[in-house]
mmCIF file of C-alpha atoms in Angstrom:
data_model
loop_
_atom_site.group_PDB
_atom_site.id
_atom_site.type_symbol
_atom_site.label_atom_id
_atom_site.label_comp_id
_atom_site.label_asym_id
_atom_site.label_seq_id
_atom_site.Cartn_x
_atom_site.Cartn_y
_atom_site.Cartn_z
ATOM 1 C CA MET A 1 -11.832 11.269 10.510
ATOM 2 C CA GLU A 2 -8.559 10.498 12.269
ATOM 3 C CA VAL A 3 -7.173 7.040 11.503
ATOM 4 C CA THR A 4 -4.436 5.509 13.680
ATOM 5 C CA LEU A 5 -2.808 2.242 12.643
ATOM 6 C CA LEU A 6 -2.535 0.483 15.998
ATOM 7 C CA GLY A 7 -1.388 -2.858 14.601
ATOM 8 C CA THR A 8 0.000 -3.515 11.125
ATOM 9 C CA GLY A 9 1.592 -6.956 11.483
ATOM 10 C CA ASP A 10 0.664 -10.570 10.936
ATOM 11 C CA THR A 11 -0.080 -13.182 13.565
ATOM 12 C CA THR A 12 3.436 -13.131 15.104
ATOM 13 C CA GLY A 13 4.173 -9.434 14.681
ATOM 14 C CA THR A 14 7.497 -7.723 14.016
ATOM 15 C CA PRO A 15 9.820 -8.024 15.847
ATOM 16 C CA THR A 16 8.786 -11.636 16.296
ATOM 17 C CA VAL A 17 9.426 -13.093 19.745
ATOM 18 C CA GLY A 18 12.746 -14.952 19.839
ATOM 19 C CA CYS A 19 13.739 -13.900 16.315
ATOM 20 C CA ASP A 20 16.951 -12.085 15.389
ATOM 21 C CA CYS A 21 16.477 -12.055 11.604
ATOM 22 C CA ASP A 22 17.603 -8.960 9.710
ATOM 23 C CA THR A 23 14.101 -7.476 9.611
ATOM 24 C CA CYS A 24 13.353 -8.049 13.290
ATOM 25 C CA SER A 25 16.774 -6.616 14.146
ATOM 26 C CA ALA A 26 16.144 -3.605 11.901
ATOM 27 C CA ALA A 27 12.774 -3.018 13.545
ATOM 28 C CA ARG A 28 14.441 -2.979 16.962
ATOM 29 C CA SER A 29 17.200 -0.626 15.822
ATOM 30 C CA ARG A 30 14.650 1.727 14.214
ATOM 31 C CA ASP A 31 12.372 1.497 17.259
ATOM 32 C CA VAL A 32 9.384 0.545 15.127
ATOM 33 C CA GLU A 33 7.068 -2.423 15.296
ATOM 34 C CA ARG A 34 4.172 -4.184 13.677
ATOM 35 C CA SER A 35 1.895 -5.606 16.347
ATOM 36 C CA ARG A 36 -1.201 -7.641 15.571
ATOM 37 C CA PHE A 37 -3.789 -5.946 13.351
ATOM 38 C CA SER A 38 -6.078 -3.206 14.644
ATOM 39 C CA VAL A 39 -7.181 0.242 13.449
ATOM 40 C CA HIS A 40 -8.541 3.137 15.520
ATOM 41 C CA VAL A 41 -10.928 5.525 13.748
ATOM 42 C CA GLU A 42 -11.864 8.721 15.563
ATOM 43 C CA ASN A 43 -14.868 10.822 14.621
ATOM 44 C CA GLU A 44 -13.754 14.319 15.525
ATOM 45 C CA ARG A 45 -17.292 15.658 15.028
ATOM 46 C CA THR A 46 -18.920 13.371 17.596
ATOM 47 C CA GLY A 47 -15.957 12.615 19.849
ATOM 48 C CA GLU A 48 -16.497 8.860 19.346
ATOM 49 C CA SER A 49 -14.034 6.182 18.302
ATOM 50 C CA LEU A 50 -14.489 2.975 16.306
ATOM 51 C CA LEU A 51 -12.064 0.069 16.581
ATOM 52 C CA VAL A 52 -11.597 -2.152 13.535
ATOM 53 C CA ASP A 53 -10.577 -5.567 14.910
ATOM 54 C CA CYS A 54 -9.488 -6.151 18.498
ATOM 55 C CA SER A 55 -5.851 -7.176 18.608
ATOM 56 C CA PRO A 56 -4.434 -9.316 21.423
ATOM 57 C CA ASP A 57 -1.942 -6.421 21.707
ATOM 58 C CA PHE A 58 -4.810 -4.079 22.724
ATOM 59 C CA ARG A 59 -3.289 -2.917 26.019
ATOM 60 C CA HIS A 60 0.135 -2.174 24.561
ATOM 61 C CA GLN A 61 -1.322 -0.409 21.512
ATOM 62 C CA PHE A 62 -3.588 1.918 23.483
ATOM 63 C CA LEU A 63 -0.863 2.801 25.977
ATOM 64 C CA ARG A 64 1.707 3.392 23.233
ATOM 65 C CA ASP A 65 -0.426 5.489 20.895
ATOM 66 C CA ASP A 66 -2.480 7.311 23.552
ATOM 67 C CA VAL A 67 -5.779 7.183 21.674
ATOM 68 C CA ASP A 68 -9.235 7.125 23.244
ATOM 69 C CA LEU A 69 -10.798 3.827 24.215
ATOM 70 C CA PRO A 70 -13.353 2.656 21.629
ATOM 71 C CA ASP A 71 -17.063 3.379 21.742
ATOM 72 C CA ALA A 72 -17.742 0.484 19.338
ATOM 73 C CA ALA A 73 -15.852 -2.205 17.440
ATOM 74 C CA VAL A 74 -16.124 -4.134 14.176
ATOM 75 C CA ILE A 75 -14.721 -7.659 13.878
ATOM 76 C CA SER A 76 -13.645 -8.872 10.426
ATOM 77 C CA HIS A 77 -13.195 -12.569 11.235
ATOM 78 C CA ILE A 78 -12.525 -14.975 14.083
ATOM 79 C CA HIS A 79 -8.759 -15.554 13.919
ATOM 80 C CA PHE A 80 -7.234 -14.774 17.308
ATOM 81 C CA ASP A 81 -5.002 -11.935 16.098
ATOM 82 C CA HIS A 82 -8.120 -9.977 15.088
ATOM 83 C CA LEU A 83 -10.458 -10.993 17.892
ATOM 84 C CA ASP A 84 -8.889 -11.889 21.212
ATOM 85 C CA GLY A 85 -8.294 -8.326 22.358
ATOM 86 C CA LEU A 86 -12.021 -8.100 23.079
ATOM 87 C CA GLY A 87 -11.264 -9.490 26.524
ATOM 88 C CA ASN A 88 -9.830 -6.065 27.357
ATOM 89 C CA ALA A 89 -13.374 -4.722 27.593
ATOM 90 C CA TYR A 90 -13.388 -6.196 31.108
ATOM 91 C CA ARG A 91 -13.089 -3.362 33.663
ATOM 92 C CA LEU A 92 -11.968 -0.860 31.002
ATOM 93 C CA LEU A 93 -15.272 -0.136 29.296
ATOM 94 C CA ASP A 94 -18.803 0.397 30.566
ATOM 95 C CA SER A 95 -20.170 -0.978 27.303
ATOM 96 C CA LEU A 96 -18.911 -1.983 23.875
ATOM 97 C CA PRO A 97 -21.233 -2.617 20.924
ATOM 98 C CA VAL A 98 -19.492 -5.081 18.601
ATOM 99 C CA TYR A 99 -20.572 -5.374 14.970
ATOM 100 C CA ALA A 100 -19.891 -8.511 12.951
ATOM 101 C CA ALA A 101 -21.255 -10.338 9.923
ATOM 102 C CA ASP A 102 -24.357 -12.506 10.253
ATOM 103 C CA GLU A 103 -23.624 -15.025 7.466
ATOM 104 C CA THR A 104 -23.224 -18.642 8.575
ATOM 105 C CA ASP A 105 -19.736 -19.972 7.872
ATOM 106 C CA PRO A 106 -19.883 -23.542 6.484
ATOM 107 C CA ALA A 107 -16.536 -24.251 8.174
ATOM 108 C CA THR A 108 -17.807 -23.446 11.673
ATOM 109 C CA GLY A 109 -21.597 -23.677 11.428
ATOM 110 C CA GLU A 110 -21.975 -20.181 12.857
ATOM 111 C CA SER A 111 -21.454 -16.591 11.820
ATOM 112 C CA VAL A 112 -18.686 -14.275 12.975
ATOM 113 C CA ALA A 113 -21.293 -12.566 15.159
ATOM 114 C CA ASP A 114 -22.293 -15.935 16.660
ATOM 115 C CA THR A 115 -18.677 -16.787 17.475
ATOM 116 C CA VAL A 116 -18.056 -13.431 19.134
ATOM 117 C CA SER A 117 -21.233 -13.892 21.197
ATOM 118 C CA SER A 118 -20.326 -17.387 22.368
ATOM 119 C CA LYS A 119 -16.628 -16.733 22.987
ATOM 120 C CA PHE A 120 -17.200 -13.575 25.013
ATOM 121 C CA ASP A 121 -20.520 -14.430 26.655
ATOM 122 C CA TYR A 122 -18.881 -13.808 30.044
ATOM 123 C CA LEU A 123 -18.479 -10.098 29.247
ATOM 124 C CA ASP A 124 -21.768 -8.359 29.948
ATOM 125 C CA ARG A 125 -20.212 -5.115 28.697
ATOM 126 C CA VAL A 126 -20.005 -6.548 25.163
ATOM 127 C CA THR A 127 -23.191 -6.534 23.071
ATOM 128 C CA VAL A 128 -22.995 -8.171 19.657
ATOM 129 C CA HIS A 129 -24.853 -6.712 16.671
ATOM 130 C CA PRO A 130 -25.120 -9.041 13.639
ATOM 131 C CA GLU A 131 -24.944 -7.183 10.324
ATOM 132 C CA SER A 132 -25.462 -8.337 6.741
ATOM 133 C CA PRO A 133 -22.755 -7.738 4.130
ATOM 134 C CA PHE A 134 -23.427 -4.789 1.792
ATOM 135 C CA GLU A 135 -26.101 -3.441 4.176
ATOM 136 C CA THR A 136 -24.717 -0.226 5.618
ATOM 137 C CA PHE A 137 -25.118 0.359 9.352
ATOM 138 C CA GLU A 138 -24.346 3.372 11.516
ATOM 139 C CA THR A 139 -22.049 3.583 14.512
ATOM 140 C CA CYS A 140 -19.940 6.361 16.051
ATOM 141 C CA GLY A 141 -21.414 8.771 13.503
ATOM 142 C CA PHE A 142 -19.973 6.700 10.642
ATOM 143 C CA GLU A 143 -21.577 4.599 7.924
ATOM 144 C CA VAL A 144 -19.976 1.162 7.899
ATOM 145 C CA THR A 145 -20.338 -1.533 5.247
ATOM 146 C CA LEU A 146 -18.985 -5.081 5.484
ATOM 147 C CA VAL A 147 -17.950 -6.852 2.275
ATOM 148 C CA PRO A 148 -16.980 -10.519 1.756
ATOM 149 C CA VAL A 149 -13.378 -11.257 0.816
ATOM 150 C CA ASP A 150 -11.454 -14.522 0.354
ATOM 151 C CA HIS A 151 -9.601 -15.997 3.357
ATOM 152 C CA PRO A 152 -10.102 -19.771 3.319
ATOM 153 C CA PRO A 153 -11.158 -21.831 5.146
ATOM 154 C CA LEU A 154 -13.053 -19.165 7.158
ATOM 155 C CA VAL A 155 -15.343 -16.378 6.054
ATOM 156 C CA CYS A 156 -13.731 -12.960 6.327
ATOM 157 C CA TYR A 157 -14.821 -9.437 5.561
ATOM 158 C CA GLY A 158 -13.342 -6.187 4.435
ATOM 159 C CA LEU A 159 -15.167 -2.963 5.151
ATOM 160 C CA THR A 160 -15.570 0.707 4.442
ATOM 161 C CA VAL A 161 -16.006 3.423 7.060
ATOM 162 C CA ARG A 162 -17.510 6.673 5.735
ATOM 163 C CA ASP A 163 -18.199 10.004 7.345
ATOM 164 C CA PRO A 164 -21.620 11.005 5.965
ATOM 165 C CA GLU A 165 -20.919 14.674 6.654
ATOM 166 C CA THR A 166 -17.590 14.965 4.832
ATOM 167 C CA GLY A 167 -17.569 11.909 2.567
ATOM 168 C CA ALA A 168 -14.160 10.847 3.938
ATOM 169 C CA THR A 169 -13.730 7.093 3.467
ATOM 170 C CA LEU A 170 -11.474 4.445 4.939
ATOM 171 C CA ALA A 171 -11.399 1.078 3.153
ATOM 172 C CA VAL A 172 -9.939 -2.072 4.718
ATOM 173 C CA SER A 173 -9.386 -5.134 2.537
ATOM 174 C CA GLY A 174 -9.487 -7.552 5.454
ATOM 175 C CA ASP A 175 -7.335 -10.673 5.424
ATOM 176 C CA THR A 176 -7.714 -11.898 1.876
ATOM 177 C CA SER A 177 -6.231 -13.515 -1.181
ATOM 178 C CA TYR A 178 -6.255 -11.566 -4.444
ATOM 179 C CA ALA A 179 -9.638 -13.154 -5.279
ATOM 180 C CA VAL A 180 -11.725 -10.340 -3.805
ATOM 181 C CA PRO A 181 -15.213 -10.539 -5.390
ATOM 182 C CA ASP A 182 -16.086 -7.859 -7.922
ATOM 183 C CA ASP A 183 -18.958 -6.405 -5.888
ATOM 184 C CA SER A 184 -16.655 -6.110 -2.882
ATOM 185 C CA ARG A 185 -14.012 -4.402 -5.007
ATOM 186 C CA ALA A 186 -16.619 -1.886 -6.112
ATOM 187 C CA GLU A 187 -17.436 -1.024 -2.489
ATOM 188 C CA LEU A 188 -13.757 -0.721 -1.543
ATOM 189 C CA ALA A 189 -12.869 1.480 -4.527
ATOM 190 C CA ASP A 190 -12.044 5.189 -4.509
ATOM 191 C CA ALA A 191 -11.380 5.516 -0.774
ATOM 192 C CA ASP A 192 -9.275 8.262 0.757
ATOM 193 C CA LEU A 193 -7.194 5.587 2.502
ATOM 194 C CA LEU A 194 -6.988 1.877 1.664
ATOM 195 C CA LEU A 195 -5.417 -0.600 4.071
ATOM 196 C CA VAL A 196 -4.611 -3.617 1.947
ATOM 197 C CA ASP A 197 -3.437 -7.050 3.107
ATOM 198 C CA GLY A 198 0.062 -7.907 1.870
ATOM 199 C CA ILE A 199 2.076 -10.449 3.833
ATOM 200 C CA VAL A 200 5.295 -11.120 1.853
ATOM 201 C CA PRO A 201 6.911 -10.411 -1.534
ATOM 202 C CA ALA A 202 5.935 -12.858 -4.277
ATOM 203 C CA ARG A 203 9.464 -14.306 -4.429
ATOM 204 C CA LEU A 204 8.772 -16.064 -1.104
ATOM 205 C CA CYS A 205 5.889 -18.103 -2.519
ATOM 206 C CA GLU A 206 8.355 -20.890 -3.286
ATOM 207 C CA TYR A 207 8.590 -21.532 0.462
ATOM 208 C CA HIS A 208 4.832 -21.901 0.990
ATOM 209 C CA PRO A 209 3.409 -25.473 0.811
ATOM 210 C CA HIS A 210 0.771 -24.210 -1.645
ATOM 211 C CA GLY A 211 3.146 -21.955 -3.549
ATOM 212 C CA GLY A 212 1.623 -18.870 -5.096
ATOM 213 C CA THR A 213 -1.656 -18.353 -6.953
ATOM 214 C CA HIS A 214 -3.575 -15.719 -8.928
ATOM 215 C CA GLU A 215 -0.571 -14.976 -11.132
ATOM 216 C CA ASP A 216 -0.456 -11.815 -13.223
ATOM 217 C CA ASP A 217 0.385 -11.705 -16.936
ATOM 218 C CA ASP A 218 4.091 -11.944 -16.101
ATOM 219 C CA GLY A 219 3.562 -15.019 -13.917
ATOM 220 C CA THR A 220 4.022 -13.173 -10.614
ATOM 221 C CA PRO A 221 1.820 -14.650 -7.852
ATOM 222 C CA ARG A 222 -0.585 -12.163 -6.346
ATOM 223 C CA THR A 223 -1.562 -14.567 -3.557
ATOM 224 C CA PHE A 224 0.839 -16.190 -1.098
ATOM 225 C CA GLY A 225 -0.530 -19.693 -0.601
ATOM 226 C CA THR A 226 -4.307 -19.307 -0.283
ATOM 227 C CA LYS A 227 -5.045 -16.712 2.423
ATOM 228 C CA HIS A 228 -3.076 -13.510 1.927
ATOM 229 C CA MET A 229 -1.873 -11.319 -0.901
ATOM 230 C CA THR A 230 1.739 -10.888 -1.837
ATOM 231 C CA PHE A 231 3.153 -7.370 -1.847
ATOM 232 C CA GLU A 232 2.721 -7.422 -5.618
ATOM 233 C CA GLY A 233 -0.893 -8.542 -5.325
ATOM 234 C CA ALA A 234 -1.686 -5.908 -2.706
ATOM 235 C CA ARG A 235 -0.136 -3.180 -4.844
ATOM 236 C CA ALA A 236 -2.010 -4.415 -7.916
ATOM 237 C CA LEU A 237 -5.301 -4.343 -6.023
ATOM 238 C CA ALA A 238 -4.515 -0.862 -4.712
ATOM 239 C CA ALA A 239 -3.807 0.326 -8.264
ATOM 240 C CA GLU A 240 -7.163 -1.062 -9.395
ATOM 241 C CA LEU A 241 -9.133 0.391 -6.474
ATOM 242 C CA ALA A 242 -7.448 3.796 -6.898
ATOM 243 C CA PRO A 243 -7.481 5.183 -3.349
ATOM 244 C CA GLU A 244 -6.026 8.592 -2.606
ATOM 245 C CA THR A 245 -3.477 6.836 -0.349
ATOM 246 C CA TYR A 246 -2.811 3.213 0.576
ATOM 247 C CA ARG A 247 -0.686 1.177 2.957
ATOM 248 C CA LEU A 248 0.192 -2.516 3.031
ATOM 249 C CA VAL A 249 -0.778 -4.119 6.348
ATOM 250 C CA HIS A 250 -0.711 -7.578 7.964
ATOM 251 C CA VAL A 251 2.966 -7.685 7.034
ATOM 252 C CA SER A 252 5.212 -10.525 8.237
ATOM 253 C CA HIS A 253 8.871 -10.396 9.299
ATOM 254 C CA PHE A 254 10.027 -12.524 6.332
ATOM 255 C CA PRO A 255 10.725 -9.713 3.813
ATOM 256 C CA THR A 256 14.161 -8.127 3.803
ATOM 257 C CA PRO A 257 14.480 -4.827 5.688
ATOM 258 C CA GLU A 258 14.512 -2.971 2.367
ATOM 259 C CA GLU A 259 11.237 -4.644 1.378
ATOM 260 C CA ALA A 260 9.695 -4.507 4.833
ATOM 261 C CA PHE A 261 10.263 -0.803 5.352
ATOM 262 C CA ALA A 262 9.368 0.505 1.906
ATOM 263 C CA GLU A 263 7.365 3.727 1.899
ATOM 264 C CA ASP A 264 3.981 2.089 1.259
ATOM 265 C CA VAL A 265 4.404 -0.654 3.887
ATOM 266 C CA ALA A 266 2.722 0.423 7.117
ATOM 267 C CA VAL A 267 4.218 0.469 10.599
ATOM 268 C CA ASP A 268 2.360 0.883 13.867
ATOM 269 C CA GLY A 269 1.423 4.374 14.949
ATOM 270 C CA GLU A 270 0.959 5.928 11.515
ATOM 271 C CA GLN A 271 -1.883 8.455 11.527
ATOM 272 C CA PHE A 272 -3.986 9.813 8.686
ATOM 273 C CA THR A 273 -6.486 12.667 8.713
ATOM 274 C CA LEU A 274 -9.186 12.020 6.097
#
């Protein structure tokens, strides 16, 4: 299993358009970036590739990292930075099976699969496959399992991707607060690689309208506002889930350069062989 981190940033990416903050400037000087979230998973046994979330930066990511176009995709939730790249299936792909959760979201009245179907109904190359959380399905020679996480007000899902031949496992937390349900934590545990949502250091919670939540014993917030983990929360969850390796993803440009480019904070183009 060859994992390429195509996009490791939040909804604006780093460098952020029109921003000359220290972190955006450092990213430019280092020639690194964090585009909107997406992960490419290649099955070297079958020659197939699975795309986890379809970033609006799809074209740039695939040209930059020179990976194969996907044979299938999984969508974690319906925010544009994880979904809108699906439009790139037009003229590029003969077909693209897209897997997404089948649970109805009270906030929208439809499931993630329903939203993908309705939003991209003009693309006959895209076929949507509704899947139930915790019920493993097969695609690209992998076993994939969706798990609910906590990303209010919308439903959102993490997932695991396993190679049944080798046992290699990628776990993705999805966009989430620290309040990941226990049964989801159990599914995400003990992976070879964990990609865990961490948007800013906890010290920046004072600037969020909702502050910080899910504090640890020392009073450090593990959730920034309500939707994403702090760096401290992401690292705490990684310590609990005990992967072989982990990286913080969905990172914003608000941390300092020292914080933003720490060893465990992902940048685009990183590759892992599991």
